[in-house]
Amino acid sequence: MSTPIGKLFDLSGKTALVTGGSRGLGLQIAQALGESGARVMLISRKAAELEATTGTLRAQGMDAHCMAADASQPAEITRVAEETMRAFGQIDILVNNAGANWTAPAEDHPLEAWNKVMNLNVTSIFLMCQAVARLSMIPRRSGSIINISSLAGLLGATESKFIAYGTSKGAIVNFTRTLAAEWGQYNINVNALAPGPFPTKMTQGMIDRLGEEHMAAKVPLRRIGDDNALKGAAVLFASEAGRHITGQTLAVDGGISAVHV
Ligand SMILES: NC(=O)c1ccc[n+]([C@@H]2O[C@H](COP(=O)([O-])OP(=O)(O)OC[C@H]3O[C@@H](n4cnc5c(N)ncnc54)[C@H](OP(=O)(O)O)[C@@H]3O)[C@@H](O)[C@H]2O)c1
């Protein structure tokens, strides 16, 4: 039986957990999910910024909650998943967005920084998926996982020196495929977004150094990302509208990967 398209994108009654939701791309995604009717639980380390963001979303009419936690710590991941389950009884949507970057020429990249990036960008995503799937998605035979990769996971870069970051984001592309293949039997969709450059705290230094106009000139659509560019793709992957899509990485990059891959 056909379902009206508006209903397929409706997230009412769903609970979404978004790591790194206090600002930047995590906030944009949380906003999209909240505006589509989901209850959102935002996670990040700095409580003050997190609470302020949550207050803003509530003032906009969203059912927003938050928990300060460090997603790079396995015990914190367990706590986040357990406390969210205690509070809401289900986690339908998991957005693994928190990530770290480190810039250094590959030949000088410190091992400690390599481990830090790989731990947050890869290992903690694996552990978060495991915790949420065990507690909610596998028993309920339902869930959508959205992993945030990057254009840096699809191609190399000449102007940025970030060997650990690029490696970690590439790993997420195949992590997403592999997990989707394994958890399809539980009706869990696993997809990834690979954003091109967006102006956020993480990229501010790069944008200041290269200049936004210089960066935009290399993009087929002649612009970098903005406060709305990820919203549609996030809701598609989180909702019934994306029910038959799994294991995919969607570049949201103004077309950069289309011309460089
Ligand atoms: N901006 C871009 O152009 C771009 C492009 C491609 C991919 N991405 C990816 O998009 C994701 C978000 O990046 P962004 O640009 O939005 O960066 P951002 O503005 O710096 O935001 C990062 C968010 O993650 C949180 N966070 C960082 N480390 C954390 C940890 N250990 N535990 C919990 N939360 C943590 C931060 O809050 P606290 O500091 O308070 O913890 C903040 O909420 C990252 O995975 C990044 O690699 C970004």
GROMACS .gro file of C-alpha atoms and ligand atoms in nm:
model
  309
    1MET     CA    1   0.000   0.000   0.000
    2SER     CA    2   0.138   0.339  -0.093
    3THR     CA    3   0.222   0.582   0.189
    4PRO     CA    4   0.205   0.959   0.133
    5ILE     CA    5   0.553   1.102   0.088
    6GLY     CA    6   0.515   1.350   0.376
    7LYS     CA    7   0.450   1.061   0.613
    8LEU     CA    8   0.756   0.871   0.487
    9PHE     CA    9   0.981   1.159   0.598
   10ASP     CA   10   0.797   1.211   0.928
   11LEU     CA   11   1.007   1.120   1.234
   12SER     CA   12   0.737   1.168   1.498
   13GLY     CA   13   0.772   0.917   1.781
   14LYS     CA   14   1.140   0.847   1.703
   15THR     CA   15   1.432   0.911   1.936
   16ALA     CA   16   1.760   1.024   1.780
   17LEU     CA   17   2.101   1.027   1.948
   18VAL     CA   18   2.345   1.271   1.786
   19THR     CA   19   2.709   1.282   1.894
   20GLY     CA   20   2.880   1.617   1.854
   21GLY     CA   21   2.538   1.782   1.846
   22SER     CA   22   2.632   2.105   2.019
   23ARG     CA   23   2.746   2.289   1.706
   24GLY     CA   24   2.845   2.257   1.341
   25LEU     CA   25   2.724   1.967   1.130
   26GLY     CA   26   2.592   1.769   1.428
   27LEU     CA   27   2.371   2.061   1.523
   28GLN     CA   28   2.247   2.098   1.165
   29ILE     CA   29   2.156   1.728   1.154
   30ALA     CA   30   1.992   1.739   1.500
   31GLN     CA   31   1.789   2.037   1.387
   32ALA     CA   32   1.673   1.853   1.074
   33LEU     CA   33   1.570   1.546   1.275
   34GLY     CA   34   1.401   1.758   1.544
   35GLU     CA   35   1.215   1.967   1.287
   36SER     CA   36   1.094   1.640   1.131
   37GLY     CA   37   0.940   1.537   1.464
   38ALA     CA   38   1.209   1.328   1.635
   39ARG     CA   39   1.306   1.369   1.997
   40VAL     CA   40   1.678   1.448   1.992
   41MET     CA   41   1.945   1.367   2.249
   42LEU     CA   42   2.260   1.571   2.190
   43ILE     CA   43   2.602   1.459   2.313
   44SER     CA   44   2.924   1.657   2.341
   45ARG     CA   45   3.190   1.727   2.601
   46LYS     CA   46   3.143   2.094   2.692
   47ALA     CA   47   2.827   2.115   2.902
   48ALA     CA   48   2.773   2.490   2.876
   49GLU     CA   49   2.771   2.502   2.494
   50LEU     CA   50   2.562   2.184   2.481
   51GLU     CA   51   2.299   2.318   2.719
   52ALA     CA   52   2.280   2.649   2.534
   53THR     CA   53   2.225   2.469   2.202
   54THR     CA   54   1.962   2.242   2.355
   55GLY     CA   55   1.783   2.547   2.493
   56THR     CA   56   1.783   2.706   2.147
   57LEU     CA   57   1.632   2.395   1.988
   58ARG     CA   58   1.365   2.380   2.259
   59ALA     CA   59   1.282   2.745   2.203
   60GLN     CA   60   1.230   2.654   1.836
   61GLY     CA   61   0.971   2.396   1.946
   62MET     CA   62   1.183   2.081   1.938
   63ASP     CA   63   1.187   1.800   2.191
   64ALA     CA   64   1.559   1.837   2.266
   65HIS     CA   65   1.768   1.685   2.547
   66CYS     CA   66   2.138   1.663   2.614
   67MET     CA   67   2.404   1.470   2.803
   68ALA     CA   68   2.763   1.588   2.839
   69ALA     CA   69   2.992   1.297   2.759
   70ASP     CA   70   3.322   1.218   2.590
   71ALA     CA   71   3.249   0.988   2.295
   72SER     CA   72   3.613   0.879   2.282
   73GLN     CA   73   3.576   0.690   2.614
   74PRO     CA   74   3.419   0.340   2.600
   75ALA     CA   75   3.266   0.376   2.949
   76GLU     CA   76   3.104   0.705   2.848
   77ILE     CA   77   2.957   0.546   2.535
   78THR     CA   78   2.796   0.276   2.749
   79ARG     CA   79   2.664   0.539   2.991
   80VAL     CA   80   2.515   0.750   2.710
   81ALA     CA   81   2.336   0.452   2.555
   82GLU     CA   82   2.208   0.322   2.890
   83GLU     CA   83   2.089   0.659   3.019
   84THR     CA   84   1.915   0.741   2.692
   85MET     CA   85   1.739   0.404   2.705
   86ARG     CA   86   1.639   0.463   3.069
   87ALA     CA   87   1.499   0.804   2.981
   88PHE     CA   88   1.320   0.723   2.654
   89GLY     CA   89   1.305   0.342   2.619
   90GLN     CA   90   1.429   0.339   2.260
   91ILE     CA   91   1.696   0.478   2.027
   92ASP     CA   92   1.570   0.469   1.670
   93ILE     CA   93   1.830   0.690   1.502
   94LEU     CA   94   2.200   0.710   1.581
   95VAL     CA   95   2.412   0.982   1.422
   96ASN     CA   96   2.784   0.924   1.473
   97ASN     CA   97   2.905   1.274   1.402
   98ALA     CA   98   3.166   1.366   1.667
   99GLY     CA   99   3.506   1.365   1.504
  100ALA     CA  100   3.857   1.501   1.535
  101ASN     CA  101   4.117   1.621   1.288
  102TRP     CA  102   4.494   1.662   1.309
  103THR     CA  103   4.707   1.845   1.059
  104ALA     CA  104   5.068   1.749   1.002
  105PRO     CA  105   5.278   1.624   0.709
  106ALA     CA  106   5.249   1.243   0.699
  107GLU     CA  107   5.622   1.200   0.763
  108ASP     CA  108   5.593   1.398   1.088
  109HIS     CA  109   5.245   1.295   1.204
  110PRO     CA  110   5.273   1.202   1.574
  111LEU     CA  111   5.161   0.851   1.668
  112GLU     CA  112   4.967   0.989   1.964
  113ALA     CA  113   4.764   1.215   1.733
  114TRP     CA  114   4.710   0.928   1.488
  115ASN     CA  115   4.571   0.714   1.772
  116LYS     CA  116   4.350   0.997   1.898
  117VAL     CA  117   4.195   1.057   1.557
  118MET     CA  118   4.146   0.686   1.483
  119ASN     CA  119   3.999   0.628   1.829
  120LEU     CA  120   3.730   0.898   1.805
  121ASN     CA  121   3.661   0.876   1.430
  122VAL     CA  122   3.654   0.497   1.397
  123THR     CA  123   3.671   0.296   1.720
  124SER     CA  124   3.420   0.505   1.912
  125ILE     CA  125   3.175   0.485   1.620
  126PHE     CA  126   3.203   0.106   1.628
  127LEU     CA  127   3.145   0.104   2.005
  128MET     CA  128   2.852   0.346   1.984
  129CYS     CA  129   2.685   0.132   1.714
  130GLN     CA  130   2.744  -0.179   1.926
  131ALA     CA  131   2.598  -0.025   2.244
  132VAL     CA  132   2.290   0.121   2.076
  133ALA     CA  133   2.223  -0.188   1.865
  134ARG     CA  134   2.248  -0.423   2.162
  135LEU     CA  135   2.019  -0.218   2.383
  136SER     CA  136   1.760  -0.097   2.132
  137MET     CA  137   1.797  -0.161   1.760
  138ILE     CA  138   1.854  -0.538   1.754
  139PRO     CA  139   1.586  -0.624   2.015
  140ARG     CA  140   1.339  -0.388   1.844
  141ARG     CA  141   1.440  -0.503   1.492
  142SER     CA  142   1.450  -0.141   1.384
  143GLY     CA  143   1.701   0.141   1.352
  144SER     CA  144   1.883   0.388   1.131
  145ILE     CA  145   2.252   0.462   1.176
  146ILE     CA  146   2.413   0.758   1.002
  147ASN     CA  147   2.791   0.780   1.015
  148ILE     CA  148   2.963   1.105   0.925
  149SER     CA  149   3.251   1.034   0.691
  150SER     CA  150   3.396   1.311   0.474
  151LEU     CA  151   3.502   1.397   0.125
  152ALA     CA  152   3.845   1.330   0.277
  153GLY     CA  153   3.737   0.965   0.302
  154LEU     CA  154   3.666   0.945  -0.071
  155LEU     CA  155   3.976   1.112  -0.214
  156GLY     CA  156   4.319   1.240  -0.122
  157ALA     CA  157   4.395   1.606  -0.067
  158THR     CA  158   4.690   1.816  -0.174
  159GLU     CA  159   4.618   2.135   0.021
  160SER     CA  160   4.542   1.964   0.354
  161LYS     CA  161   4.785   1.739   0.535
  162PHE     CA  162   4.572   1.502   0.739
  163ILE     CA  163   4.678   1.144   0.685
  164ALA     CA  164   4.508   1.007   0.999
  165TYR     CA  165   4.186   1.199   0.932
  166GLY     CA  166   4.165   1.085   0.568
  167THR     CA  167   4.238   0.727   0.670
  168SER     CA  168   3.973   0.733   0.943
  169LYS     CA  169   3.706   0.879   0.715
  170GLY     CA  170   3.787   0.624   0.444
  171ALA     CA  171   3.753   0.349   0.703
  172ILE     CA  172   3.403   0.472   0.785
  173VAL     CA  173   3.294   0.419   0.424
  174ASN     CA  174   3.368   0.046   0.440
  175PHE     CA  175   3.265   0.017   0.806
  176THR     CA  176   2.925   0.144   0.687
  177ARG     CA  177   2.903  -0.114   0.406
  178THR     CA  178   3.016  -0.400   0.627
  179LEU     CA  179   2.782  -0.318   0.915
  180ALA     CA  180   2.490  -0.266   0.676
  181ALA     CA  181   2.551  -0.612   0.529
  182GLU     CA  182   2.563  -0.771   0.875
  183TRP     CA  183   2.273  -0.587   1.040
  184GLY     CA  184   2.031  -0.581   0.748
  185GLN     CA  185   1.885  -0.900   0.900
  186TYR     CA  186   1.780  -0.689   1.203
  187ASN     CA  187   1.612  -0.425   0.984
  188ILE     CA  188   1.886  -0.174   1.071
  189ASN     CA  189   1.986   0.070   0.797
  190VAL     CA  190   2.346   0.189   0.807
  191ASN     CA  191   2.451   0.475   0.581
  192ALA     CA  192   2.709   0.751   0.577
  193LEU     CA  193   2.727   1.113   0.472
  194ALA     CA  194   3.048   1.245   0.320
  195PRO     CA  195   3.032   1.624   0.345
  196GLY     CA  196   3.259   1.847   0.145
  197PRO     CA  197   3.379   2.166   0.313
  198PHE     CA  198   3.133   2.342   0.545
  199PRO     CA  199   3.218   2.645   0.758
  200THR     CA  200   3.243   2.512   1.115
  201LYS     CA  201   3.483   2.546   1.406
  202MET     CA  202   3.675   2.244   1.274
  203THR     CA  203   3.736   2.399   0.932
  204GLN     CA  204   3.763   2.766   1.028
  205GLY     CA  205   4.145   2.761   1.017
  206MET     CA  206   4.147   2.602   0.671
  207ILE     CA  207   3.887   2.846   0.537
  208ASP     CA  208   4.083   3.141   0.679
  209ARG     CA  209   4.404   3.008   0.522
  210LEU     CA  210   4.269   2.916   0.177
  211GLY     CA  211   3.986   3.168   0.152
  212GLU     CA  212   3.622   3.072   0.097
  213GLU     CA  213   3.619   3.209  -0.259
  214HIS     CA  214   3.924   3.005  -0.356
  215MET     CA  215   3.761   2.692  -0.210
  216ALA     CA  216   3.424   2.762  -0.375
  217ALA     CA  217   3.586   2.811  -0.715
  218LYS     CA  218   3.691   2.443  -0.714
  219VAL     CA  219   3.335   2.321  -0.647
  220PRO     CA  220   3.110   2.246  -0.947
  221LEU     CA  221   2.821   2.426  -0.771
  222ARG     CA  222   3.062   2.713  -0.690
  223ARG     CA  223   2.987   2.722  -0.317
  224ILE     CA  224   3.079   2.543   0.003
  225GLY     CA  225   2.821   2.390   0.238
  226ASP     CA  226   2.580   2.595   0.449
  227ASP     CA  227   2.336   2.559   0.740
  228ASN     CA  228   2.082   2.367   0.531
  229ALA     CA  229   2.289   2.157   0.292
  230LEU     CA  230   2.295   1.835   0.498
  231LYS     CA  231   1.942   1.843   0.631
  232GLY     CA  232   1.761   1.664   0.347
  233ALA     CA  233   2.009   1.379   0.320
  234ALA     CA  234   2.008   1.327   0.697
  235VAL     CA  235   1.629   1.300   0.714
  236LEU     CA  236   1.624   1.067   0.412
  237PHE     CA  237   1.867   0.826   0.580
  238ALA     CA  238   1.687   0.854   0.917
  239SER     CA  239   1.333   0.797   0.790
  240GLU     CA  240   1.106   0.545   0.621
  241ALA     CA  241   1.172   0.734   0.299
  242GLY     CA  242   1.522   0.580   0.300
  243ARG     CA  243   1.410   0.236   0.414
  244HIS     CA  244   1.553   0.050   0.111
  245ILE     CA  245   1.887   0.234   0.114
  246THR     CA  246   2.167   0.081   0.319
  247GLY     CA  247   2.545   0.056   0.309
  248GLN     CA  248   2.572   0.377   0.107
  249THR     CA  249   2.790   0.684   0.146
  250LEU     CA  250   2.636   0.997   0.001
  251ALA     CA  251   2.870   1.284  -0.082
  252VAL     CA  252   2.714   1.620   0.003
  253ASP     CA  253   2.988   1.826  -0.151
  254GLY     CA  254   2.856   2.047  -0.429
  255GLY     CA  255   2.989   1.794  -0.680
  256ILE     CA  256   3.360   1.790  -0.588
  257SER     CA  257   3.379   1.410  -0.572
  258ALA     CA  258   3.200   1.382  -0.907
  259VAL     CA  259   3.483   1.560  -1.084
  260HIS     CA  260   3.783   1.437  -0.884
  261VAL     CA  261   3.715   1.067  -0.819
  262LIG     N1  262   3.305   2.095   0.862
  262LIG     C1  263   3.337   2.028   0.754
  262LIG     O1  264   3.372   2.085   0.649
  262LIG     C2  265   3.334   1.877   0.754
  262LIG     C3  266   3.350   1.811   0.632
  262LIG     C4  267   3.345   1.673   0.630
  262LIG     C5  268   3.323   1.602   0.745
  262LIG     N2  269   3.309   1.668   0.864
  262LIG     C6  270   3.285   1.588   0.983
  262LIG     O2  271   3.167   1.632   1.047
  262LIG     C7  272   3.174   1.603   1.186
  262LIG     C8  273   3.143   1.730   1.264
  262LIG     O3  274   3.241   1.826   1.235
  262LIG     P1  275   3.217   1.983   1.246
  262LIG     O4  276   3.283   2.044   1.130
  262LIG     O5  277   3.074   2.010   1.273
  262LIG     O6  278   3.308   2.015   1.373
  262LIG     P2  279   3.284   2.110   1.499
  262LIG     O7  280   3.207   2.233   1.464
  262LIG     O8  281   3.418   2.126   1.561
  262LIG     O9  282   3.189   2.023   1.597
  262LIG     C9  283   3.237   1.906   1.654
  262LIG    C10  284   3.133   1.857   1.752
  262LIG    O10  285   3.179   1.734   1.808
  262LIG    C11  286   3.190   1.746   1.950
  262LIG     N3  287   3.298   1.661   1.995
  262LIG    C12  288   3.430   1.667   1.960
  262LIG     N4  289   3.499   1.571   2.023
  262LIG    C13  290   3.409   1.502   2.099
  262LIG    C14  291   3.419   1.392   2.188
  262LIG     N5  292   3.536   1.332   2.214
  262LIG     N6  293   3.306   1.347   2.248
  262LIG    C15  294   3.187   1.407   2.225
  262LIG     N7  295   3.171   1.511   2.141
  262LIG    C16  296   3.282   1.558   2.080
  262LIG    C17  297   3.211   1.895   1.974
  262LIG    O11  298   3.175   1.939   2.104
  262LIG     P3  299   3.283   1.938   2.228
  262LIG    O12  300   3.408   1.999   2.176
  262LIG    O13  301   3.217   2.017   2.336
  262LIG    O14  302   3.299   1.794   2.265
  262LIG    C18  303   3.112   1.951   1.870
  262LIG    O15  304   2.979   1.937   1.916
  262LIG    C19  305   3.314   1.547   1.211
  262LIG    O16  306   3.310   1.406   1.212
  262LIG    C20  307   3.392   1.595   1.090
  262LIG    O17  308   3.501   1.515   1.061
  262LIG    C21  309   3.314   1.804   0.870
   0.00000   0.00000   0.00000
